[in-house]
Amino acid sequence: MLSLHQLRLFLAIYEHGSITAAAEELGYAQPSVSEQIRALEKSLGTTLFRRVGRGVVATTVADSLRPHAERTVAAAEEARRAVQSVVALETGTIRFGMFGIARLYAGAGLIGDVLARHPGVRVELVGQNSTEVAEDLRRGRLEAAMLAVSTVASEGMVVTPVAREELVYISTDRTRLSSPVTAHRLSQASLVMPETTYRAEDSTRQTLRQMLHETGRNPQTRIEVEDIETAVELVGMGYADSVIPKGAALQLLPRLAPEAGWVSLRPRQYDTFAIVHRAGATLSPAARLMIELATARIQAIAEPVNPR
């Protein structure tokens, strides 16, 4: 019965035209290789090589066997890599990129989902802002990430929208929440906004700038901060209003600004979240796992886009 070992030896001899050269390349003794090829020939009931001088010449039977042997050896190697990937998933490090505010939607829960399936892994959830995470993707530091669509340059990337989240206006002044906030009203508002380091690329601010384009004004920020929690606290203290994702408002207002409420914008505005990876990339089992779990988490909270 033929074996993978014999097929590997056969392919090496076929390539080199020499049993001695094949033995040297593979690190085996020449008599051992010769014995294995004789056993293969006996199993097949035919001659594969004829001796010519110091080398060998493949027979027509060997020519016919070669492509089948190559496919069989390649399939075995692919199976080995697949098993190694699963083993690595059980004990290795899983890295996944997420925009900063995603921790409110999926951070701890997502890590819990991973550890429930693979308790032996180490998890790295990377990113403060979609822009820097997208750069890590382009440089190959990350395999995949969940990002705000408006911050991603699609060239060289596969961008798959999975959910969208409404942006809402939050305030402690109930008169400002009596009806949806129009672009004109928003242009006159005094706001506290997070993501000050990334203010030019922040997806929420980009959406608001587009909304206010016809008014000829940009959102007026009275206060700039880095994190959304501080912005919500300042709204709760009555210093300014803000515009944040609805999911963040539902989670943070009861805890950090219990006197504040929220109302929609008019027309309604949304942030769209997408799974992003490099075009043509073969994603590892770890990356595919994170994509599956992150998508499930975000779609449980935000509105699914093209749900499968």
PDB file of C-alpha atoms in Angstrom, residues 7-216:
ATOM      1  CA  LEU A   7       5.004   9.821  -2.646  1.00  0.00           C
ATOM      2  CA  ARG A   8       7.244  12.561  -1.238  1.00  0.00           C
ATOM      3  CA  LEU A   9      10.326  10.450  -2.066  1.00  0.00           C
ATOM      4  CA  PHE A  10       8.953   9.725  -5.530  1.00  0.00           C
ATOM      5  CA  LEU A  11       8.438  13.449  -6.257  1.00  0.00           C
ATOM      6  CA  ALA A  12      11.949  14.314  -5.056  1.00  0.00           C
ATOM      7  CA  ILE A  13      13.517  11.641  -7.289  1.00  0.00           C
ATOM      8  CA  TYR A  14      11.339  12.728 -10.218  1.00  0.00           C
ATOM      9  CA  GLU A  15      12.478  16.332  -9.779  1.00  0.00           C
ATOM     10  CA  HIS A  16      16.201  15.603  -9.350  1.00  0.00           C
ATOM     11  CA  GLY A  17      16.515  12.615 -11.677  1.00  0.00           C
ATOM     12  CA  SER A  18      18.664  10.999  -9.008  1.00  0.00           C
ATOM     13  CA  ILE A  19      17.970   8.829  -5.977  1.00  0.00           C
ATOM     14  CA  THR A  20      21.177  10.049  -4.326  1.00  0.00           C
ATOM     15  CA  ALA A  21      20.270  13.736  -4.796  1.00  0.00           C
ATOM     16  CA  ALA A  22      16.749  13.145  -3.496  1.00  0.00           C
ATOM     17  CA  ALA A  23      18.109  11.329  -0.432  1.00  0.00           C
ATOM     18  CA  GLU A  24      20.508  14.205   0.304  1.00  0.00           C
ATOM     19  CA  GLU A  25      17.768  16.833  -0.027  1.00  0.00           C
ATOM     20  CA  LEU A  26      15.390  14.979   2.285  1.00  0.00           C
ATOM     21  CA  GLY A  27      18.034  13.871   4.761  1.00  0.00           C
ATOM     22  CA  TYR A  28      17.658  10.134   4.302  1.00  0.00           C
ATOM     23  CA  ALA A  29      20.189   7.389   3.557  1.00  0.00           C
ATOM     24  CA  GLN A  30      20.274   6.465  -0.120  1.00  0.00           C
ATOM     25  CA  PRO A  31      19.582   2.723   0.494  1.00  0.00           C
ATOM     26  CA  SER A  32      16.488   3.626   2.524  1.00  0.00           C
ATOM     27  CA  VAL A  33      15.127   5.769  -0.310  1.00  0.00           C
ATOM     28  CA  SER A  34      15.797   3.044  -2.865  1.00  0.00           C
ATOM     29  CA  GLU A  35      14.000   0.513  -0.678  1.00  0.00           C
ATOM     30  CA  GLN A  36      10.930   2.774  -0.342  1.00  0.00           C
ATOM     31  CA  ILE A  37      10.736   3.343  -4.117  1.00  0.00           C
ATOM     32  CA  ARG A  38      10.979  -0.395  -4.752  1.00  0.00           C
ATOM     33  CA  ALA A  39       8.140  -0.919  -2.270  1.00  0.00           C
ATOM     34  CA  LEU A  40       6.088   1.762  -4.074  1.00  0.00           C
ATOM     35  CA  GLU A  41       6.735   0.106  -7.443  1.00  0.00           C
ATOM     36  CA  LYS A  42       5.734  -3.267  -6.005  1.00  0.00           C
ATOM     37  CA  SER A  43       2.538  -1.748  -4.601  1.00  0.00           C
ATOM     38  CA  LEU A  44       1.676  -0.238  -8.006  1.00  0.00           C
ATOM     39  CA  GLY A  45       2.833  -3.276  -9.961  1.00  0.00           C
ATOM     40  CA  THR A  46       4.985  -1.274 -12.363  1.00  0.00           C
ATOM     41  CA  THR A  47       8.371   0.403 -12.842  1.00  0.00           C
ATOM     42  CA  LEU A  48       8.626   4.128 -12.119  1.00  0.00           C
ATOM     43  CA  PHE A  49      12.298   4.839 -12.836  1.00  0.00           C
ATOM     44  CA  ARG A  50      14.999   3.285 -15.025  1.00  0.00           C
ATOM     45  CA  ARG A  51      18.665   3.689 -14.178  1.00  0.00           C
ATOM     46  CA  VAL A  52      20.721   5.614 -16.734  1.00  0.00           C
ATOM     47  CA  GLY A  53      24.350   6.157 -15.755  1.00  0.00           C
ATOM     48  CA  ARG A  54      24.419   7.672 -12.266  1.00  0.00           C
ATOM     49  CA  GLY A  55      20.871   8.909 -12.466  1.00  0.00           C
ATOM     50  CA  VAL A  56      17.376   7.678 -13.204  1.00  0.00           C
ATOM     51  CA  VAL A  57      14.810   8.456 -15.886  1.00  0.00           C
ATOM     52  CA  ALA A  58      11.096   8.569 -15.183  1.00  0.00           C
ATOM     53  CA  THR A  59       8.875   6.155 -17.072  1.00  0.00           C
ATOM     54  CA  THR A  60       5.585   7.156 -18.688  1.00  0.00           C
ATOM     55  CA  VAL A  61       3.849   5.634 -15.669  1.00  0.00           C
ATOM     56  CA  ALA A  62       5.821   8.000 -13.422  1.00  0.00           C
ATOM     57  CA  ASP A  63       4.768  10.906 -15.648  1.00  0.00           C
ATOM     58  CA  SER A  64       1.150   9.916 -15.087  1.00  0.00           C
ATOM     59  CA  LEU A  65       1.613   9.466 -11.348  1.00  0.00           C
ATOM     60  CA  ARG A  66       3.367  12.790 -10.762  1.00  0.00           C
ATOM     61  CA  PRO A  67       0.331  15.200 -10.823  1.00  0.00           C
ATOM     62  CA  HIS A  68      -1.685  12.871  -8.588  1.00  0.00           C
ATOM     63  CA  ALA A  69       1.207  12.582  -6.164  1.00  0.00           C
ATOM     64  CA  GLU A  70       1.600  16.368  -6.076  1.00  0.00           C
ATOM     65  CA  ARG A  71      -2.083  16.881  -5.303  1.00  0.00           C
ATOM     66  CA  THR A  72      -2.064  14.216  -2.604  1.00  0.00           C
ATOM     67  CA  VAL A  73       1.031  15.606  -0.886  1.00  0.00           C
ATOM     68  CA  ALA A  74      -0.334  19.159  -1.144  1.00  0.00           C
ATOM     69  CA  ALA A  75      -3.668  18.083   0.370  1.00  0.00           C
ATOM     70  CA  ALA A  76      -1.858  16.381   3.237  1.00  0.00           C
ATOM     71  CA  GLU A  77       0.171  19.532   3.859  1.00  0.00           C
ATOM     72  CA  GLU A  78      -2.976  21.649   3.829  1.00  0.00           C
ATOM     73  CA  ALA A  79      -4.551  19.278   6.354  1.00  0.00           C
ATOM     74  CA  ARG A  80      -1.474  19.588   8.577  1.00  0.00           C
ATOM     75  CA  ARG A  81      -1.634  23.396   8.425  1.00  0.00           C
ATOM     76  CA  ALA A  82      -5.347  23.348   9.235  1.00  0.00           C
ATOM     77  CA  VAL A  83      -4.733  21.241  12.340  1.00  0.00           C
ATOM     78  CA  GLN A  84      -1.853  23.473  13.408  1.00  0.00           C
ATOM     79  CA  SER A  85      -4.092  26.532  13.010  1.00  0.00           C
ATOM     80  CA  VAL A  86      -6.699  24.991  15.281  1.00  0.00           C
ATOM     81  CA  VAL A  87      -4.032  24.046  17.824  1.00  0.00           C
ATOM     82  CA  ALA A  88      -2.696  27.617  17.714  1.00  0.00           C
ATOM     83  CA  LEU A  89      -6.233  28.908  18.219  1.00  0.00           C
ATOM     84  CA  GLU A  90      -6.484  26.864  21.386  1.00  0.00           C
ATOM     85  CA  THR A  91      -3.292  28.192  22.960  1.00  0.00           C
ATOM     86  CA  GLY A  92      -2.066  31.232  20.988  1.00  0.00           C
ATOM     87  CA  THR A  93      -2.855  34.960  20.883  1.00  0.00           C
ATOM     88  CA  ILE A  94      -5.929  36.343  19.113  1.00  0.00           C
ATOM     89  CA  ARG A  95      -5.644  39.994  17.953  1.00  0.00           C
ATOM     90  CA  PHE A  96      -8.598  41.925  16.563  1.00  0.00           C
ATOM     91  CA  GLY A  97      -9.046  45.611  15.806  1.00  0.00           C
ATOM     92  CA  MET A  98     -12.035  47.649  17.003  1.00  0.00           C
ATOM     93  CA  PHE A  99     -12.840  51.353  17.064  1.00  0.00           C
ATOM     94  CA  GLY A 100     -12.669  52.798  20.558  1.00  0.00           C
ATOM     95  CA  ILE A 101     -16.362  53.253  21.321  1.00  0.00           C
ATOM     96  CA  ALA A 102     -16.985  49.616  20.403  1.00  0.00           C
ATOM     97  CA  ARG A 103     -15.881  48.670  23.912  1.00  0.00           C
ATOM     98  CA  LEU A 104     -19.295  49.957  25.054  1.00  0.00           C
ATOM     99  CA  TYR A 105     -21.035  47.575  22.678  1.00  0.00           C
ATOM    100  CA  ALA A 106     -18.859  44.515  22.576  1.00  0.00           C
ATOM    101  CA  GLY A 107     -15.573  44.856  24.456  1.00  0.00           C
ATOM    102  CA  ALA A 108     -15.816  42.749  27.608  1.00  0.00           C
ATOM    103  CA  GLY A 109     -18.652  40.659  26.222  1.00  0.00           C
ATOM    104  CA  LEU A 110     -16.699  39.838  23.072  1.00  0.00           C
ATOM    105  CA  ILE A 111     -13.644  38.769  25.044  1.00  0.00           C
ATOM    106  CA  GLY A 112     -15.911  36.657  27.242  1.00  0.00           C
ATOM    107  CA  ASP A 113     -17.346  35.002  24.122  1.00  0.00           C
ATOM    108  CA  VAL A 114     -13.846  34.099  22.927  1.00  0.00           C
ATOM    109  CA  LEU A 115     -12.678  32.740  26.265  1.00  0.00           C
ATOM    110  CA  ALA A 116     -15.841  30.688  26.670  1.00  0.00           C
ATOM    111  CA  ARG A 117     -14.909  28.820  23.474  1.00  0.00           C
ATOM    112  CA  HIS A 118     -11.136  28.832  23.867  1.00  0.00           C
ATOM    113  CA  PRO A 119     -10.144  29.294  27.528  1.00  0.00           C
ATOM    114  CA  GLY A 120      -6.453  28.801  26.775  1.00  0.00           C
ATOM    115  CA  VAL A 121      -5.984  31.750  24.403  1.00  0.00           C
ATOM    116  CA  ARG A 122      -4.608  35.228  25.013  1.00  0.00           C
ATOM    117  CA  VAL A 123      -6.800  38.034  23.611  1.00  0.00           C
ATOM    118  CA  GLU A 124      -5.737  41.470  22.340  1.00  0.00           C
ATOM    119  CA  LEU A 125      -8.536  43.907  21.410  1.00  0.00           C
ATOM    120  CA  VAL A 126      -6.671  46.705  19.631  1.00  0.00           C
ATOM    121  CA  GLY A 127      -7.596  50.287  18.796  1.00  0.00           C
ATOM    122  CA  GLN A 128      -8.737  53.668  20.039  1.00  0.00           C
ATOM    123  CA  ASN A 129     -10.051  55.065  16.756  1.00  0.00           C
ATOM    124  CA  SER A 130     -11.058  53.583  13.399  1.00  0.00           C
ATOM    125  CA  THR A 131      -8.373  55.585  11.584  1.00  0.00           C
ATOM    126  CA  GLU A 132      -5.451  54.084  13.487  1.00  0.00           C
ATOM    127  CA  VAL A 133      -6.926  50.590  13.318  1.00  0.00           C
ATOM    128  CA  ALA A 134      -7.292  50.935   9.526  1.00  0.00           C
ATOM    129  CA  GLU A 135      -3.620  51.876   9.336  1.00  0.00           C
ATOM    130  CA  ASP A 136      -2.690  48.766  11.332  1.00  0.00           C
ATOM    131  CA  LEU A 137      -4.654  46.714   8.814  1.00  0.00           C
ATOM    132  CA  ARG A 138      -2.863  48.291   5.863  1.00  0.00           C
ATOM    133  CA  ARG A 139       0.522  47.625   7.455  1.00  0.00           C
ATOM    134  CA  GLY A 140      -0.357  43.999   8.179  1.00  0.00           C
ATOM    135  CA  ARG A 141      -0.290  44.387  11.958  1.00  0.00           C
ATOM    136  CA  LEU A 142      -3.874  43.126  12.129  1.00  0.00           C
ATOM    137  CA  GLU A 143      -5.729  40.557  10.042  1.00  0.00           C
ATOM    138  CA  ALA A 144      -9.209  41.983  10.506  1.00  0.00           C
ATOM    139  CA  ALA A 145     -11.135  44.636  12.405  1.00  0.00           C
ATOM    140  CA  MET A 146     -14.530  46.214  12.947  1.00  0.00           C
ATOM    141  CA  LEU A 147     -14.515  49.886  11.964  1.00  0.00           C
ATOM    142  CA  ALA A 148     -16.760  52.819  11.179  1.00  0.00           C
ATOM    143  CA  VAL A 149     -17.210  52.718   7.392  1.00  0.00           C
ATOM    144  CA  SER A 150     -16.732  56.437   6.778  1.00  0.00           C
ATOM    145  CA  THR A 151     -13.143  56.299   8.070  1.00  0.00           C
ATOM    146  CA  VAL A 152     -11.978  53.434   5.842  1.00  0.00           C
ATOM    147  CA  ALA A 153     -10.314  53.908   2.460  1.00  0.00           C
ATOM    148  CA  SER A 154     -11.625  50.912   0.515  1.00  0.00           C
ATOM    149  CA  GLU A 155      -8.630  50.629  -1.830  1.00  0.00           C
ATOM    150  CA  GLY A 156      -6.912  47.317  -1.119  1.00  0.00           C
ATOM    151  CA  MET A 157      -9.514  46.462   1.518  1.00  0.00           C
ATOM    152  CA  VAL A 158     -12.627  44.320   1.698  1.00  0.00           C
ATOM    153  CA  VAL A 159     -15.284  46.307   3.587  1.00  0.00           C
ATOM    154  CA  THR A 160     -18.407  44.395   4.661  1.00  0.00           C
ATOM    155  CA  PRO A 161     -21.042  46.526   6.457  1.00  0.00           C
ATOM    156  CA  VAL A 162     -22.698  44.590   9.266  1.00  0.00           C
ATOM    157  CA  ALA A 163     -24.646  47.134  11.360  1.00  0.00           C
ATOM    158  CA  ARG A 164     -25.598  50.769  11.667  1.00  0.00           C
ATOM    159  CA  GLU A 165     -26.211  52.897  14.740  1.00  0.00           C
ATOM    160  CA  GLU A 166     -28.338  56.031  14.910  1.00  0.00           C
ATOM    161  CA  LEU A 167     -26.660  59.208  16.141  1.00  0.00           C
ATOM    162  CA  VAL A 168     -28.726  61.062  18.756  1.00  0.00           C
ATOM    163  CA  TYR A 169     -28.639  64.480  20.417  1.00  0.00           C
ATOM    164  CA  ILE A 170     -28.275  64.381  24.207  1.00  0.00           C
ATOM    165  CA  SER A 171     -29.014  67.200  26.654  1.00  0.00           C
ATOM    166  CA  THR A 172     -30.252  67.922  30.184  1.00  0.00           C
ATOM    167  CA  ASP A 173     -32.473  70.694  28.795  1.00  0.00           C
ATOM    168  CA  ARG A 174     -35.760  68.943  28.052  1.00  0.00           C
ATOM    169  CA  THR A 175     -36.969  71.785  25.830  1.00  0.00           C
ATOM    170  CA  ARG A 176     -34.186  70.883  23.390  1.00  0.00           C
ATOM    171  CA  LEU A 177     -35.462  67.313  23.279  1.00  0.00           C
ATOM    172  CA  SER A 178     -39.091  68.080  22.458  1.00  0.00           C
ATOM    173  CA  SER A 179     -38.603  67.459  18.747  1.00  0.00           C
ATOM    174  CA  PRO A 180     -35.889  66.055  16.434  1.00  0.00           C
ATOM    175  CA  VAL A 181     -32.875  68.337  16.057  1.00  0.00           C
ATOM    176  CA  THR A 182     -32.545  69.865  12.589  1.00  0.00           C
ATOM    177  CA  ALA A 183     -29.305  70.939  10.910  1.00  0.00           C
ATOM    178  CA  HIS A 184     -30.144  74.589  11.700  1.00  0.00           C
ATOM    179  CA  ARG A 185     -30.674  73.882  15.389  1.00  0.00           C
ATOM    180  CA  LEU A 186     -27.552  71.755  15.523  1.00  0.00           C
ATOM    181  CA  SER A 187     -25.493  74.551  13.973  1.00  0.00           C
ATOM    182  CA  GLN A 188     -26.499  76.797  16.864  1.00  0.00           C
ATOM    183  CA  ALA A 189     -25.860  74.258  19.628  1.00  0.00           C
ATOM    184  CA  SER A 190     -22.980  74.385  22.099  1.00  0.00           C
ATOM    185  CA  LEU A 191     -21.456  70.919  22.103  1.00  0.00           C
ATOM    186  CA  VAL A 192     -18.961  68.791  23.974  1.00  0.00           C
ATOM    187  CA  MET A 193     -17.453  66.207  21.629  1.00  0.00           C
ATOM    188  CA  PRO A 194     -15.158  63.250  22.251  1.00  0.00           C
ATOM    189  CA  GLU A 195     -12.314  62.002  20.005  1.00  0.00           C
ATOM    190  CA  THR A 196     -10.516  65.342  19.999  1.00  0.00           C
ATOM    191  CA  THR A 197      -7.225  63.799  18.814  1.00  0.00           C
ATOM    192  CA  TYR A 198      -9.031  62.314  15.821  1.00  0.00           C
ATOM    193  CA  ARG A 199     -11.488  65.156  15.274  1.00  0.00           C
ATOM    194  CA  ALA A 200     -10.710  65.385  11.543  1.00  0.00           C
ATOM    195  CA  GLU A 201     -11.290  61.656  10.955  1.00  0.00           C
ATOM    196  CA  ASP A 202     -13.927  60.874  13.586  1.00  0.00           C
ATOM    197  CA  SER A 203     -16.909  59.234  11.865  1.00  0.00           C
ATOM    198  CA  THR A 204     -19.542  61.000  13.994  1.00  0.00           C
ATOM    199  CA  ARG A 205     -18.073  64.421  13.262  1.00  0.00           C
ATOM    200  CA  GLN A 206     -17.804  63.599   9.574  1.00  0.00           C
ATOM    201  CA  THR A 207     -21.502  62.748   9.540  1.00  0.00           C
ATOM    202  CA  LEU A 208     -22.408  65.967  11.353  1.00  0.00           C
ATOM    203  CA  ARG A 209     -20.259  68.077   9.015  1.00  0.00           C
ATOM    204  CA  GLN A 210     -22.080  66.538   6.066  1.00  0.00           C
ATOM    205  CA  MET A 211     -25.438  67.208   7.719  1.00  0.00           C
ATOM    206  CA  LEU A 212     -24.527  70.865   8.328  1.00  0.00           C
ATOM    207  CA  HIS A 213     -23.016  71.382   4.870  1.00  0.00           C
ATOM    208  CA  GLU A 214     -26.041  73.312   3.593  1.00  0.00           C
ATOM    209  CA  THR A 215     -25.972  75.656   6.594  1.00  0.00           C
ATOM    210  CA  GLY A 216     -22.380  76.648   5.817  1.00  0.00           C
TER     211      GLY A 216
END
